XYZ file of C-alpha atoms in Angstrom:
417
model
C 0.381 -17.762 6.100
C 1.312 -14.783 3.964
C 2.880 -17.078 1.367
C -0.274 -19.239 1.187
C -2.429 -16.137 0.766
C -0.218 -14.857 -2.041
C -0.316 -18.261 -3.756
C -4.114 -18.387 -3.499
C -4.383 -14.851 -4.928
C -2.030 -15.800 -7.728
C -4.087 -18.859 -8.732
C -7.375 -16.964 -8.461
C -6.095 -14.018 -10.522
C -4.629 -16.259 -13.207
C -7.897 -18.165 -13.581
C -9.898 -14.917 -13.750
C -7.684 -13.195 -16.327
C -7.532 -16.221 -18.613
C -11.142 -15.349 -19.464
C -10.214 -11.755 -20.432
C -9.082 -10.940 -23.945
C -7.395 -7.628 -24.665
C -8.956 -7.484 -28.111
C -12.445 -7.173 -26.618
C -11.708 -5.402 -23.326
C -8.956 -2.972 -24.342
C -9.282 -2.603 -28.130
C -13.057 -2.783 -28.544
C -13.500 0.683 -30.106
C -10.496 0.123 -32.347
C -11.864 -3.269 -33.308
C -15.130 -1.742 -34.518
C -13.317 0.814 -36.672
C -10.945 -1.753 -38.176
C -13.728 -4.285 -38.797
C -15.522 -1.621 -40.843
C -12.581 -1.461 -43.270
C -11.562 -5.141 -43.137
C -8.317 -4.688 -41.198
C -8.991 -6.262 -37.804
C -6.125 -8.783 -37.357
C -8.270 -11.448 -35.650
C -10.948 -11.529 -38.337
C -9.148 -12.276 -41.594
C -11.461 -14.389 -43.743
C -12.072 -14.521 -47.478
C -14.831 -11.951 -47.023
C -12.510 -9.479 -45.275
C -9.920 -9.950 -48.030
C -12.545 -9.109 -50.635
C -13.618 -6.194 -48.458
C -10.037 -4.924 -48.370
C -9.635 -5.261 -52.150
C -12.875 -3.396 -52.776
C -12.180 -0.554 -50.330
C -8.533 -0.297 -51.348
C -9.576 -0.012 -55.000
C -11.963 2.848 -54.213
C -9.313 4.642 -52.174
C -6.487 4.141 -54.683
C -8.543 5.144 -57.717
C -9.545 8.398 -56.015
C -5.842 9.250 -55.780
C -5.141 8.148 -59.362
C -8.005 10.162 -60.840
C -6.777 13.255 -59.040
C -3.320 12.839 -60.580
C -4.687 12.194 -64.073
C -6.061 15.742 -64.133
C -2.427 16.859 -64.491
C -2.329 14.985 -67.812
C -5.598 16.118 -69.328
C -5.500 19.806 -68.394
C -3.094 22.679 -68.774
C -0.630 22.606 -65.874
C -0.214 26.100 -64.554
C 1.638 26.453 -61.217
C -1.585 27.281 -59.358
C -3.390 24.309 -60.894
C -0.555 21.908 -60.031
C -0.553 23.086 -56.422
C -4.343 22.764 -56.252
C -4.239 19.170 -57.486
C -1.252 18.072 -55.409
C -2.605 19.656 -52.225
C -5.557 17.253 -52.202
C -3.739 14.345 -53.883
C -0.960 14.363 -51.279
C -3.548 14.225 -48.506
C -5.302 11.246 -50.097
C -1.865 9.665 -50.540
C -1.649 9.646 -46.720
C -4.849 7.580 -46.662
C -3.503 5.088 -49.205
C -0.157 4.673 -47.436
C -1.784 4.256 -44.032
C -4.359 1.754 -45.267
C -1.850 -0.448 -47.063
C 0.723 -0.123 -44.259
C -1.550 -1.936 -41.832
C -2.645 -4.577 -44.343
C 0.932 -5.515 -45.267
C 1.887 -5.878 -41.586
C -1.382 -7.299 -40.287
C 0.175 -10.620 -39.192
C 2.948 -8.771 -37.379
C 0.372 -6.595 -35.612
C -1.537 -9.707 -34.553
C 1.665 -11.240 -33.153
C 2.373 -8.049 -31.205
C -1.132 -8.056 -29.740
C -0.661 -11.682 -28.747
C 2.549 -10.742 -26.945
C 0.646 -8.070 -25.050
C -1.963 -10.684 -24.139
C 0.750 -12.984 -22.817
C 2.241 -10.215 -20.670
C -1.203 -9.290 -19.369
C -1.861 -12.890 -18.336
C 1.308 -12.821 -16.246
C 0.121 -9.898 -14.112
C -1.072 -10.930 -10.654
C -0.967 -7.785 -8.533
C -4.175 -5.744 -8.229
C -2.186 -2.496 -8.273
C -0.592 -3.499 -11.571
C -4.006 -4.341 -13.010
C -5.210 -0.921 -11.849
C -2.321 0.693 -13.726
C -3.283 -1.196 -16.881
C -6.903 -0.079 -16.530
C -5.828 3.544 -16.105
C -3.933 3.478 -19.398
C -6.780 1.610 -21.062
C -9.055 4.549 -20.207
C -6.476 6.942 -21.638
C -6.327 4.973 -24.907
C -10.124 4.905 -25.099
C -10.236 8.692 -24.687
C -7.743 9.099 -27.531
C -9.874 6.835 -29.720
C -13.147 8.554 -28.850
C -11.858 12.107 -29.349
C -10.152 11.348 -32.661
C -13.175 9.423 -33.911
C -15.434 12.381 -33.131
C -13.043 14.731 -34.909
C -12.922 12.516 -38.007
C -16.711 12.296 -38.013
C -16.843 16.109 -37.945
C -14.346 16.323 -40.819
C -16.451 13.894 -42.876
C -19.533 16.018 -42.202
C -17.551 19.096 -43.262
C -16.576 17.418 -46.544
C -20.195 16.516 -47.243
C -21.181 20.091 -46.421
C -18.518 21.348 -48.800
C -19.869 19.058 -51.497
C -23.341 20.458 -50.973
C -22.078 24.039 -51.094
C -20.327 23.375 -54.372
C -23.287 21.618 -55.941
C -24.104 24.240 -58.500
C -27.075 22.255 -59.760
C -28.530 22.303 -56.250
C -28.264 26.075 -56.181
C -29.331 26.374 -59.818
C -32.655 24.743 -59.062
C -33.298 27.346 -56.421
C -32.164 30.099 -58.812
C -34.350 28.752 -61.599
C -37.353 29.168 -59.352
C -36.383 32.699 -58.412
C -34.656 33.768 -61.639
C -35.309 31.371 -64.546
C -32.496 30.955 -67.092
C -32.318 29.170 -70.431
C -28.624 28.415 -69.960
C -27.690 25.327 -67.952
C -25.321 25.883 -65.080
C -22.238 23.695 -64.827
C -21.322 21.449 -61.932
C -18.210 21.807 -59.843
C -16.408 19.223 -57.716
C -14.874 19.855 -54.292
C -11.677 18.164 -55.537
C -10.224 18.322 -59.031
C -10.662 14.905 -60.688
C -10.319 13.551 -64.228
C -12.160 10.330 -65.126
C -11.923 10.734 -68.926
C -15.702 10.612 -69.123
C -18.451 13.203 -69.311
C -18.339 14.528 -65.760
C -21.617 16.398 -66.204
C -23.433 13.130 -66.906
C -21.834 11.134 -64.102
C -21.446 14.024 -61.685
C -23.267 12.425 -58.759
C -21.369 9.147 -59.112
C -18.073 11.032 -59.095
C -19.159 13.035 -56.058
C -20.154 9.798 -54.328
C -16.737 8.317 -55.152
C -14.964 11.300 -53.583
C -17.041 11.216 -50.411
C -16.814 7.434 -49.980
C -13.054 7.540 -50.552
C -12.655 10.188 -47.890
C -14.802 8.204 -45.451
C -12.722 5.051 -46.031
C -9.456 6.936 -45.685
C -10.569 8.830 -42.590
C -11.799 5.622 -40.934
C -8.514 3.923 -41.768
C -6.538 6.875 -40.443
C -8.317 6.997 -37.105
C -8.781 3.225 -36.747
C -5.165 2.321 -37.464
C -3.771 5.354 -35.666
C -5.734 4.779 -32.467
C -4.872 1.067 -32.488
C -1.174 1.933 -32.573
C -1.760 4.557 -29.860
C -3.550 1.995 -27.674
C -0.691 -0.457 -28.201
C 1.914 2.130 -27.198
C -0.205 3.239 -24.239
C -0.106 -0.367 -23.094
C 3.700 -0.316 -23.274
C 3.652 2.920 -21.257
C 1.677 1.064 -18.588
C 4.418 -1.587 -18.588
C 7.007 1.109 -17.855
C 4.800 2.323 -15.006
C 4.450 -1.213 -13.666
C 8.228 -1.604 -13.680
C 8.477 1.541 -11.528
C 5.842 0.123 -9.192
C 7.761 -3.136 -8.840
C 10.999 -1.311 -8.019
C 9.263 0.668 -5.273
C 7.654 -2.465 -3.862
C 10.907 -4.433 -3.960
C 12.953 -1.771 -2.175
C 10.216 -1.279 0.431
C 10.682 -4.933 1.437
C 14.231 -4.112 2.494
C 13.156 -1.180 4.709
C 10.497 -3.058 6.705
C 12.876 -4.500 9.271
C 16.012 -6.538 9.731
C 17.737 -7.830 6.628
C 17.040 -11.547 6.315
C 17.956 -14.027 3.549
C 14.265 -14.442 2.721
C 13.832 -10.687 2.314
C 16.946 -10.457 0.174
C 15.533 -13.131 -2.157
C 12.242 -11.252 -2.414
C 14.164 -8.038 -3.055
C 16.176 -9.602 -5.865
C 13.106 -11.233 -7.410
C 11.280 -7.893 -7.305
C 14.143 -6.076 -9.038
C 14.454 -8.821 -11.643
C 10.710 -8.752 -12.385
C 10.832 -4.935 -12.721
C 13.788 -5.107 -15.103
C 12.126 -7.861 -17.134
C 8.891 -5.972 -17.774
C 10.904 -2.810 -18.480
C 12.915 -4.647 -21.123
C 9.729 -6.124 -22.581
C 8.219 -2.639 -22.853
C 11.299 -1.368 -24.682
C 11.349 -4.405 -26.947
C 7.666 -4.159 -27.903
C 7.905 -0.419 -28.597
C 10.916 -0.863 -30.871
C 9.429 -3.941 -32.521
C 6.242 -2.135 -33.525
C 8.106 0.767 -35.096
C 10.559 -1.548 -36.882
C 7.669 -3.392 -38.583
C 6.202 -0.225 -40.106
C 9.312 1.952 -40.278
C 9.419 2.363 -44.066
C 5.755 3.262 -44.299
C 6.098 5.689 -41.380
C 8.949 7.413 -43.199
C 6.736 7.813 -46.279
C 3.886 9.122 -44.105
C 6.139 11.767 -42.560
C 7.473 12.996 -45.914
C 4.069 13.056 -47.609
C 2.521 14.645 -44.507
C 4.993 17.535 -44.590
C 4.387 18.032 -48.324
C 0.608 17.949 -47.859
C 0.746 20.427 -44.977
C 2.920 22.842 -46.985
C 0.749 22.724 -50.102
C -2.519 23.120 -48.229
C -1.150 26.058 -46.241
C -0.296 27.641 -49.575
C -3.815 26.942 -50.853
C -5.375 28.640 -47.834
C -3.252 31.768 -48.193
C -3.691 31.822 -51.967
C -7.481 31.708 -51.700
C -7.478 34.350 -48.968
C -5.054 36.633 -50.832
C -6.543 36.530 -54.323
C -10.198 36.609 -53.321
C -11.130 33.232 -54.794
C -14.327 31.474 -53.788
C -14.203 31.414 -49.993
C -16.055 28.068 -49.940
C -12.963 26.439 -51.442
C -10.951 27.240 -48.320
C -12.870 24.648 -46.279
C -11.158 21.533 -47.656
C -7.567 22.827 -47.382
C -8.387 23.919 -43.833
C -9.617 20.390 -43.005
C -6.479 18.858 -44.533
C -4.198 21.215 -42.593
C -5.863 20.551 -39.252
C -5.844 16.772 -39.796
C -2.127 16.815 -40.672
C -1.208 18.961 -37.669
C -3.294 16.932 -35.217
C -1.945 13.653 -36.571
C 1.667 14.857 -36.352
C 1.102 16.139 -32.826
C -0.559 12.971 -31.509
C 2.071 10.685 -33.068
C 4.944 12.682 -31.596
C 3.154 13.123 -28.271
C 2.878 9.343 -27.892
C 6.574 8.963 -28.762
C 7.439 11.608 -26.183
C 5.227 9.824 -23.650
C 7.191 6.595 -24.070
C 10.506 8.414 -23.540
C 9.119 10.149 -20.444
C 7.885 6.878 -18.955
C 11.273 5.296 -19.497
C 12.936 8.265 -17.755
C 10.422 7.999 -14.908
C 11.499 4.399 -14.342
C 15.128 5.395 -13.843
C 14.067 8.377 -11.728
C 12.184 5.946 -9.503
C 15.242 3.701 -9.236
C 17.327 6.702 -8.220
C 14.807 8.059 -5.698
C 14.089 4.869 -3.752
C 16.151 4.062 -0.665
C 18.437 1.681 -2.499
C 21.418 2.767 -0.353
C 19.874 0.810 2.541
C 19.982 -2.425 0.559
C 22.832 -4.956 0.875
C 26.025 -4.132 -0.986
C 25.547 -6.643 -3.806
C 22.016 -5.269 -4.392
C 23.398 -1.726 -4.487
C 25.866 -2.785 -7.172
C 22.997 -4.281 -9.161
C 21.002 -1.033 -8.952
C 24.034 1.083 -9.875
C 24.510 -1.101 -12.947
C 20.850 -0.506 -13.766
C 21.258 3.264 -13.427
C 24.083 3.211 -15.969
C 21.525 2.241 -18.600
C 20.085 5.748 -18.331
C 23.166 7.240 -19.985
C 21.394 6.914 -23.334
C 17.750 7.972 -23.618
C 15.296 5.449 -24.970
C 13.427 6.892 -27.943
C 11.106 5.652 -30.653
C 12.452 6.834 -33.991
C 12.065 6.305 -37.727
C 15.086 5.608 -39.932
C 17.350 7.398 -37.478
C 16.060 10.741 -38.812
C 12.821 11.335 -36.931
C 12.472 10.731 -33.199
C 9.006 10.684 -31.685
C 8.987 13.780 -29.485
C 7.385 17.190 -29.163
C 10.623 18.667 -30.486
C 10.246 16.578 -33.641
C 6.652 17.806 -34.012
C 7.865 21.397 -33.827
C 10.570 20.612 -36.386
C 8.094 19.071 -38.835
C 5.682 21.996 -38.557
C 8.548 24.447 -38.930
C 9.776 22.605 -42.046
C 6.256 22.636 -43.510
C 5.892 26.368 -42.909
C 9.330 26.966 -44.457
C 8.416 25.057 -47.617
C 5.099 26.911 -47.771
C 6.975 30.228 -47.480
C 9.267 29.266 -50.337
C 6.332 28.307 -52.580
C 4.390 31.428 -51.650
C 7.377 33.701 -52.327
C 7.673 32.394 -55.896
C 4.156 33.588 -56.797
């Protein structure tokens, strides 16, 4: 009777879940963000390709025109730092945006693998675990989206504060002047044109570029976070299956039927655990080179913008100019923290699986099952980590190391002034 009930539940659950797509149920917020910049893997048409070319051109040219100012103007140390502090931050946008586009087919394949694993789930407790981590991923997406929206508003505010013509109109009413007041940009740019004439177009280019880059940063970042949160749920499911399998053995007398269920439960737990490890490693391996570039450029950007903040504060420059470096610093720190936190979360979930294997009453199982579990415990000798190029391992310790390195480089630059 129990077997028939389980079979009926299995068929009913499979039919129900075949109608559920992860892309709409679990990645809906991420889908909206990526559709806005033409990077949603399931919607790649000729229009989205044109959309990517157009947005990528705007984003890339904003970086190029920042660097060209080093050619057209006198390069004092302070000026070079000022240009590179913003250019390095926009370089993060360009790398991130192109990283996802180059690997968009690989990302789609990975999402399809997640869909396949989801379709195989039949237990309501396992589905509850998935839903719990879905809510966690949605919170990450919502919070980071709100923060990026605030940073965009801050950039627009900074642009308004630096609009000298805006203030000059007010001053002309109060204190008329025959001399025209010059415009200033929130970021140093060089277009090799008359910037006074095309000032508003240049300002629009800066703001649009930042909006595209910020949307790409949060859209791509939260999609990867949601993917890795899903793998964390797979680790948790493997722990659940181990507990359920061992509990079968403690319900009563050991029977051949129970032993078979015990072995099948352990095998299913090991299988989903291996799949979680495989998918985590596979994602990082696809974008490893770009992640390495992001880390290096991120450290450089953090160091330079820290220097800009202290330079403005120390030498009494225009206090309004401190707003952008402050935004860049906070974005870099938050992004580093979240990325390493997710890597640490994966390692912790893997350790929790082996802790569960150790804590269950496996010593009450038959001898050949005990040997199987002891073999499984040997796998814990080496921690499972998500790393980049063997140099950076996703962990809170790595986050502390990156921040420490950034502060050290900032100290070196500051001491040379």
